[in-house]
Structures are given as C-alpha cells and as structure tokens.
Short mmCIF file of C-alpha atoms in Angstrom, two decimals:
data_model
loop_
_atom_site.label_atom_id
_atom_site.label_comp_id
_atom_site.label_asym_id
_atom_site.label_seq_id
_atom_site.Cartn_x
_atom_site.Cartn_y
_atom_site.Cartn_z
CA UNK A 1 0.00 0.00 0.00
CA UNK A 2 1.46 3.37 -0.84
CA UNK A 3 2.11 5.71 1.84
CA UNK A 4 -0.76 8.39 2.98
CA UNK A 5 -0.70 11.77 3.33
CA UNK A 6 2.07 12.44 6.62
CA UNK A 7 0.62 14.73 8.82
CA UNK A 8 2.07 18.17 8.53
CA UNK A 9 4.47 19.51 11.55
CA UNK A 10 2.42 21.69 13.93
CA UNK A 11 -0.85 20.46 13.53
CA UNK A 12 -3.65 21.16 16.27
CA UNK A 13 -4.68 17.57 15.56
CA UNK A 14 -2.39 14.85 14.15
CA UNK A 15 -3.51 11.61 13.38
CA UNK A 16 -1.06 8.90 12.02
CA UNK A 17 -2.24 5.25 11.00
CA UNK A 18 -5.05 5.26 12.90
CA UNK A 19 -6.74 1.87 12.89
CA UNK A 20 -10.54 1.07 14.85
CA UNK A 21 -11.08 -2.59 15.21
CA UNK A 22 -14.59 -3.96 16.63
CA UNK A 23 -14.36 -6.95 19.35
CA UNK A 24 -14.97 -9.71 16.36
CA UNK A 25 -12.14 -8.36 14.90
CA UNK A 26 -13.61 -6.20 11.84
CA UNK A 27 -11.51 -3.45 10.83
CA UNK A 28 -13.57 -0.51 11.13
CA UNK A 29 -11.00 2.32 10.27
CA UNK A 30 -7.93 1.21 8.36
CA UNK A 31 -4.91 3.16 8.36
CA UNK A 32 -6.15 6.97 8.50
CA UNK A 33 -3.77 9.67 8.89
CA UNK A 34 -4.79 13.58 8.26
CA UNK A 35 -4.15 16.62 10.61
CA UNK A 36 -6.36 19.69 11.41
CA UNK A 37 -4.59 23.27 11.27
CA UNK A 38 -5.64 25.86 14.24
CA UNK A 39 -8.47 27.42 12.98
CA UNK A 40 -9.21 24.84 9.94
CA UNK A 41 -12.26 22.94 8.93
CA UNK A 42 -11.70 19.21 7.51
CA UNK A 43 -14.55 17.42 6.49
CA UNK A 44 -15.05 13.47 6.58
CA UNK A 45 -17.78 12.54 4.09
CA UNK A 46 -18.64 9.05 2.76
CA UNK A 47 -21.68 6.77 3.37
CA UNK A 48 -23.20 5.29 6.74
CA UNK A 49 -20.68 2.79 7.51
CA UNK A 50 -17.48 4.58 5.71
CA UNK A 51 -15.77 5.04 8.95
CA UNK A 52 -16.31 8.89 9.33
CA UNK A 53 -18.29 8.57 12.59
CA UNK A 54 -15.67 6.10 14.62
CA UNK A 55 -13.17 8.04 13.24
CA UNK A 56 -14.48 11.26 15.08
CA UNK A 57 -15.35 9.02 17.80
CA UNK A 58 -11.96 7.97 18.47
CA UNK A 59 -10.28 11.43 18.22
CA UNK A 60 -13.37 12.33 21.06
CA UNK A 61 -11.84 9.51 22.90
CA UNK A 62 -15.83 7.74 23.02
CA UNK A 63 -15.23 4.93 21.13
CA UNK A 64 -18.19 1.51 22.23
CA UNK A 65 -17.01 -0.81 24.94
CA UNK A 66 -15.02 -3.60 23.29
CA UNK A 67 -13.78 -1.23 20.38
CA UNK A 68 -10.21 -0.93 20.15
CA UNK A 69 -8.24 1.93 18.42
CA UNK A 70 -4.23 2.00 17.68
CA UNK A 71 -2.21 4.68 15.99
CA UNK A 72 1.45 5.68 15.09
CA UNK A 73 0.26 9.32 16.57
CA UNK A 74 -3.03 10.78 17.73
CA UNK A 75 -2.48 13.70 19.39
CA UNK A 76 -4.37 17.13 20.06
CA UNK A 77 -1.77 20.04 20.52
CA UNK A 78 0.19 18.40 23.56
CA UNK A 79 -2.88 15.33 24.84
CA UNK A 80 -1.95 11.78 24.05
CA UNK A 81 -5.83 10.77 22.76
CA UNK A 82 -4.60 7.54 22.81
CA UNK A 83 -4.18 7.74 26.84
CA UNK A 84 -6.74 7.36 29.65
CA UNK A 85 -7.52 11.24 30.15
CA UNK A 86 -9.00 13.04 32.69
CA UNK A 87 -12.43 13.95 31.48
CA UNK A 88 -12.42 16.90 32.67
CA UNK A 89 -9.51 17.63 29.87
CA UNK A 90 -11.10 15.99 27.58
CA UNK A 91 -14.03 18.43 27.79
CA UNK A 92 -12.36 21.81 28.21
CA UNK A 93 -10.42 20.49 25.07
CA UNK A 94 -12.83 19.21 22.56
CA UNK A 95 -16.49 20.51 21.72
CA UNK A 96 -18.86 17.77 20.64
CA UNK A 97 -22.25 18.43 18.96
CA UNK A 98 -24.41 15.57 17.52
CA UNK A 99 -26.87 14.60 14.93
CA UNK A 100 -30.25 14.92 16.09
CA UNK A 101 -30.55 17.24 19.12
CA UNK A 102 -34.43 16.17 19.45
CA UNK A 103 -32.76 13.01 21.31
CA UNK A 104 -29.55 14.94 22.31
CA UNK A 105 -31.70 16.46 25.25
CA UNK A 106 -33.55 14.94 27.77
CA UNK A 107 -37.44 15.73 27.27
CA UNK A 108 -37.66 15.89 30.81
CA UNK A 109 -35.56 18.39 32.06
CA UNK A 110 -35.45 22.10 31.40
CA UNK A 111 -32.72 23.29 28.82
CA UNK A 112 -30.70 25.14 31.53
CA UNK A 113 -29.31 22.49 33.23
CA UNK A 114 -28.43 20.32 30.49
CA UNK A 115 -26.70 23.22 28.79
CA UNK A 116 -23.88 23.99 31.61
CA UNK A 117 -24.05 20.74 32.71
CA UNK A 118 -20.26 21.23 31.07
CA UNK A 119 -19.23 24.20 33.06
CA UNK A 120 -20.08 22.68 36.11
CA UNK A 121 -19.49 19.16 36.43
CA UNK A 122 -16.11 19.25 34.64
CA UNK A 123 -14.98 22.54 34.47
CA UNK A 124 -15.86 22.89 38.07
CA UNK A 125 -18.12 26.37 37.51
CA UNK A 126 -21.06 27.64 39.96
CA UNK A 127 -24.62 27.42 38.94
CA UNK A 128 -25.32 30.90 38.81
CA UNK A 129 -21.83 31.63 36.90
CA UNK A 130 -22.90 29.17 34.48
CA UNK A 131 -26.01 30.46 33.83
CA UNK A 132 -25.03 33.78 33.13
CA UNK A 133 -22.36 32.68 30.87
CA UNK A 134 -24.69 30.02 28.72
CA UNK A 135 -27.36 33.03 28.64
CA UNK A 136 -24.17 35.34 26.37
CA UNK A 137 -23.71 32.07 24.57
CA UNK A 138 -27.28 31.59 23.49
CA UNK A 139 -27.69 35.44 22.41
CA UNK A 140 -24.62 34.81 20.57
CA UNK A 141 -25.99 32.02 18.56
CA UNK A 142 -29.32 34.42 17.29
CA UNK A 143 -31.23 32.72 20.14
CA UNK A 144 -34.00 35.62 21.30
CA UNK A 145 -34.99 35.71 25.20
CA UNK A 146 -32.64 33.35 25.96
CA UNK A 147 -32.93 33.52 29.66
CA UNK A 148 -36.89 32.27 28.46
CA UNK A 149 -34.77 28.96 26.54
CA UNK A 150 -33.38 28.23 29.40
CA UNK A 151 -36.22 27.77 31.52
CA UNK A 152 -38.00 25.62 28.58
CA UNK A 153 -38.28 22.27 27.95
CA UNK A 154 -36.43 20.87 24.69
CA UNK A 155 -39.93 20.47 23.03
CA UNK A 156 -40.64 23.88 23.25
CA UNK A 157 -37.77 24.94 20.96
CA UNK A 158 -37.41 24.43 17.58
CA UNK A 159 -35.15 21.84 15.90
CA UNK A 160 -32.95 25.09 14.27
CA UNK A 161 -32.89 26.46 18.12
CA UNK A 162 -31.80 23.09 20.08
CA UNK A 163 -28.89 22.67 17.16
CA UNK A 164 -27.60 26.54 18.02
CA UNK A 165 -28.02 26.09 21.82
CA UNK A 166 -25.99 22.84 21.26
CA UNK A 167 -23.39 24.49 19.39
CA UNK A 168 -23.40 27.17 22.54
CA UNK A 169 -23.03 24.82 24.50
CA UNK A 170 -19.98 22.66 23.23
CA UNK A 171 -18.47 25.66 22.48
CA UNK A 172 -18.83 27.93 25.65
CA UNK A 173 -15.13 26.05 27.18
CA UNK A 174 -12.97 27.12 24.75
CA UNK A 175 -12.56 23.98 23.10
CA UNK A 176 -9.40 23.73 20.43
CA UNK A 177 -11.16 21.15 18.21
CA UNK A 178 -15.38 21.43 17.66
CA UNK A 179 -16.75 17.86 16.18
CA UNK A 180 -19.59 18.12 14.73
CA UNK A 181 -21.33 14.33 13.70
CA UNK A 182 -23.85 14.89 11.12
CA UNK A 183 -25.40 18.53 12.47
CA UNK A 184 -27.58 19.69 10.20
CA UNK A 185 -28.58 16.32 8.93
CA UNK A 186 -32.44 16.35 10.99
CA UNK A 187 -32.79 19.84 10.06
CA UNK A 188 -34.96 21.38 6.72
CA UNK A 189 -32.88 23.12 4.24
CA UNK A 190 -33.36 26.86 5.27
CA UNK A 191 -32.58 25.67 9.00
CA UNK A 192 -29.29 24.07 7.78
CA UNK A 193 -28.49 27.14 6.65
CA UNK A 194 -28.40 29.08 9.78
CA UNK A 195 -26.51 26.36 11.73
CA UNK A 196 -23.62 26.13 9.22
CA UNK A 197 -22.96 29.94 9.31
CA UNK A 198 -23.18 29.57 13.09
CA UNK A 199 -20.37 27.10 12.65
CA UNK A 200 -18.50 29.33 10.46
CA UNK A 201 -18.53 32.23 13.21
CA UNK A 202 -17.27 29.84 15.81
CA UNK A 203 -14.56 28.88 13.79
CA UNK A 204 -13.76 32.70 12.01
CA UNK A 205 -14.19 34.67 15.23
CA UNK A 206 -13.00 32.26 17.79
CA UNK A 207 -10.25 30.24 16.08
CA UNK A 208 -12.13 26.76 16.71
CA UNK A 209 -11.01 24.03 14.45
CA UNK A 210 -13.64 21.83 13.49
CA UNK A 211 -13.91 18.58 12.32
CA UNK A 212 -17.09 18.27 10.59
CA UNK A 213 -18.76 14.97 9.84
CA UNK A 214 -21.12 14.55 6.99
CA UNK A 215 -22.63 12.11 4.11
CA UNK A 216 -23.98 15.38 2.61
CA UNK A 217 -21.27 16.32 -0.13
CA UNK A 218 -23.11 19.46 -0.84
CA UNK A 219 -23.06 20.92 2.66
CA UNK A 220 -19.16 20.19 2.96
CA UNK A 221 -17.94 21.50 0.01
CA UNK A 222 -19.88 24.75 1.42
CA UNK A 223 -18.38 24.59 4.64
CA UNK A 224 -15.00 23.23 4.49
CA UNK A 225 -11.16 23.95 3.65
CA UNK A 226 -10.32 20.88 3.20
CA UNK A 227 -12.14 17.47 2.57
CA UNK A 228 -11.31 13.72 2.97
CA UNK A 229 -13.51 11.19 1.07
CA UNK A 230 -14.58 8.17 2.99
CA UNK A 231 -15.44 4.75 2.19
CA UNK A 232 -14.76 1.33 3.74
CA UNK A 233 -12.97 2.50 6.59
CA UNK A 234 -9.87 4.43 4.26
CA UNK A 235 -9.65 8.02 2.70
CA UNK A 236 -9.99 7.44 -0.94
CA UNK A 237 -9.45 11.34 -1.64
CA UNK A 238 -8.17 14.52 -0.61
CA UNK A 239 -9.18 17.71 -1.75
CA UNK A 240 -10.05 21.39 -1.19
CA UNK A 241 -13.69 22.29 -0.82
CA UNK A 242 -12.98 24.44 -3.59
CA UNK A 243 -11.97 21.89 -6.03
CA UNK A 244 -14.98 19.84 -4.84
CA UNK A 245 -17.31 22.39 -5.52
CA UNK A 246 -15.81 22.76 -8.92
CA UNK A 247 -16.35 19.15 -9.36
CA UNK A 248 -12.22 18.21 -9.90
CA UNK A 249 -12.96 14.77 -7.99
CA UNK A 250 -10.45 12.22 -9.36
CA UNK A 251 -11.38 9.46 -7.51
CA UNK A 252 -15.08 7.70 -8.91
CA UNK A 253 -16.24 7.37 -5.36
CA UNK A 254 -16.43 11.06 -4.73
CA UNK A 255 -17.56 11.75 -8.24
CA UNK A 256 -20.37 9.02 -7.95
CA UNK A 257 -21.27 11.09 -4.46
CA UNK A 258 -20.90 14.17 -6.35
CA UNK A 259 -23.71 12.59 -8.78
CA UNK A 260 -25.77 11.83 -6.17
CA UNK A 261 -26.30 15.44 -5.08
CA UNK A 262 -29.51 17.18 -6.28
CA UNK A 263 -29.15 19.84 -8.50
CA UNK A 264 -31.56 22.60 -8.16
CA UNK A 265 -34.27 21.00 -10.20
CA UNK A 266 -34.39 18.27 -7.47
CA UNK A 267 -32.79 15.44 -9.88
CA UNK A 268 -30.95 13.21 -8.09
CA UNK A 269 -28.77 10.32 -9.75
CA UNK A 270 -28.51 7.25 -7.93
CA UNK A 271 -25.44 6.67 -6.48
CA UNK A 272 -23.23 4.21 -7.51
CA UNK A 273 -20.50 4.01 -5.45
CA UNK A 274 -22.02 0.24 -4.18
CA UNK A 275 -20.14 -1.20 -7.43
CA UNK A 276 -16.81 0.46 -6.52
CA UNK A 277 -15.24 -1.67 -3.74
CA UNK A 278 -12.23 -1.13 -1.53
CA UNK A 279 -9.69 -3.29 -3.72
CA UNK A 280 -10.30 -1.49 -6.84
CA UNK A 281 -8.38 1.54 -5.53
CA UNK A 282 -5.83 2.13 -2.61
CA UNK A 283 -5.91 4.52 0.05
CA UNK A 284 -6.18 7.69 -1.49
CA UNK A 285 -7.14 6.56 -4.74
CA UNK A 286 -4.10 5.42 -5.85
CA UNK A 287 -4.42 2.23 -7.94
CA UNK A 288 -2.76 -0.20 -7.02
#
C-alpha cells in the first residue's frame, strides 16, 4: 500500500495510522492519517458505515465498549488521545455536537441544566456563573430571550434552536477542536443554513477548528477547507472544498457522491458508489 498523506508539523490535531477494530475483529477504520490546522475545517464525508463517525469518535476519545483503536500518533496540541484522560480535559479540550438534538436532550428536564451541565461538572463552575455565561452564549448564537430557553423544555424549541443552543453549549469552554457528527442532517434546508454559518462564526471569530462529519457532499464542500472522502474504513481522496465544488474529484467514489447530489431542479442520480469496492483503488485513490 502506498504511503498516505504524513501529517504536517504543527498540527492542532495529528492523526497517524489510525486503525478502529470492533471486538470480532472487523476493521472498522484502516490506516487513517490527516491533521487539522488551528483554525481549519476538515470534512469526513462518505456513506453510513465509511468510517467517518468512529473516526471522530476515536479522536473524542468515546469509542463503544469492546472497540479498540491503535495509531502511530493521535495527538491534540500536547494530549496523548490515545491515553486514559481526565475527562475533565477531555471536555475543556474538545467541543462535541451531535446529529439529532431532538434526542440529544432529555425531554424531561429544562434546557438550563443540560446546557452547563459542562461548566459545572467538569470545568468545576457555579450554577449561577454558568447560567449567566450560557445566557451570552445563546444570544450569541441568534437565540431571542434566551434567559426564556433556558427555563424551557427541549420540546418547546425548535429543531434550528436546540442545534444553536448545542453548538453554545460545546463551544462555551474554549474547546481547540469542535466535532460536529452529522449537524444539520435532521434539520430542513433553510434551517441548515443558519446552523452552518453559526459554525462558520465559531470557527472565524474564535479560532475553533472543526472537524465536521457529513454524508452530505453538498453541505461540505460549502463549509469546508479541506475534505477527505470516505469509504470502507480508508480516505480514498483529498481535496479542497474548492476543487470539490468545482467538481475536480479524481477518484469515482467522490464523483459518484458528487452525482448523487440534487441539483436545483431536485434530480438526483442514484449513487453508484455500491459497485466500486475497496480493492479497486488504494488509500487515497491510488491504484494499485
């Protein structure tokens, strides 16, 4: 197999032959090595199953019992991911928000405590200190009366709102990396929308690097500096968001993904990347 991508010196997140392996010994991730810049958005796109979401998973150190990861190097700035952490490192380091945040909340507690339930179980904060500070973060994500959100149940927000308050939320410690599994993928088009740009001003005004997780090609190449094309637990291709959105795919994965998107007549061609296996192509589309 020809050597991937190294990753380059100084990274904010370096990862080097990372391998996932579930406990009947199915390689889940094989081999994946990129690194995230300060300030950069990557993208992981591919299929359900590709390998995108344990990938994240791993680097967020919240990989299923029985799951076993190995690497050359997976390191965030100075943290050995590969080591048993303290949590409460873990959490002041990396942001997390999720897919669907209609189940990311419990129905049956108000949204206050479940928002700086960060601040103060692991980064040690008073109530009232927490409050205050989720309260700026809300505002700052467009949310209106946000003292009223907090006092609400998650039902009583929109999808559009509970996404934003989530991305307050994961957001609100600083966090050098922001992963983001699938955001905007229970959300309607307009809605999507919103939350991206409120992505984008986390990561232009605060410096975040994010790590953004997606089987939507279209809402990557939108989104992200650079992308990595996932399928059968290896990066098939590397490119810019620009040269994805100016279709300059090389590898027929990503162009049968890039097929797949509707256009803006709603046509929608059937992808075809299920007759393209693994073997055909090595890791990073180079044939072998």
């Amino acid at each position: 197999r020809p050597a991937a991508a190294a990753p380059a010196p100084g990274a904010l997140l370096e990862v080097d032959n990372l391998t996932v392996t579930a406990p009947n010994g199915k390689v889940l991730v094989d081999g994946v090595s990129f690194s995230i810049q300060r300030g950069q958005v990557v993208g992981l796109v591919g299929e359900s199953g590709s390998g995108k979401s344990m990938t994240a998973m791993t680097v967020a150190g919240l990989l299923p019992e029985g799951v076993t990861a190995a690497a050359h190097t997976l390191r965030l700035d100075k943290l050995d991911l590969l080591a048993r952490n303290d949590p409460k490192v873990l959490a002041g380091s990396i942001g997390l928000v999720y897919q669907d945040p209609g189940t990311t909340f419990n129905p049956a507690l108000r949204m206050g405590p479940q928002l700086t339930e960060v601040q103060r179980v692991h980064l040690g904060r008073k109530r009232r200190s927490a409050d205050r500070e989720m309260v700026t973060a809300l505002a700052g994500m467009s949310i209106r009366n946000p003292e009223l959100r907090m006092a609400q149940h998650p039902h009583e927000l929109s999808g559009g709102m509970l996404q934003r308050s989530m991305i307050a939320s994961s957001t609100i410690a600083g966090p050098k990396l922001l992963i983001a599994d699938e955001p905007t993928t229970a959300l309607d088009v307009t809605v999507q929308a919103e939350v991206l740009r409120k992505f984008r001003k986390v990561n232009r005004e605060r410096g975040t690097a994010l790590l953004f997780i997606s089987h939507d090609i279209g809402v990557v190449q939108e989104l992200c500096d650079e992308v990595l094309v996932m399928n059968g637990g290896r990066i098939l291709e590397r490119l810019t968001g620009r040269q994805l959105k100016e279709g300059q795919a090389s590898h027929p994965y990503t162009q049968a993904l890039l097929a797949a998107t509707p256009s803006m007549t709603g046509e929608r061609r059937e992808l075809v990347g299920a007759r393209w296996s693994p073997t055909d192509t090595d890791q990073d589309g180079v044939e072998q």
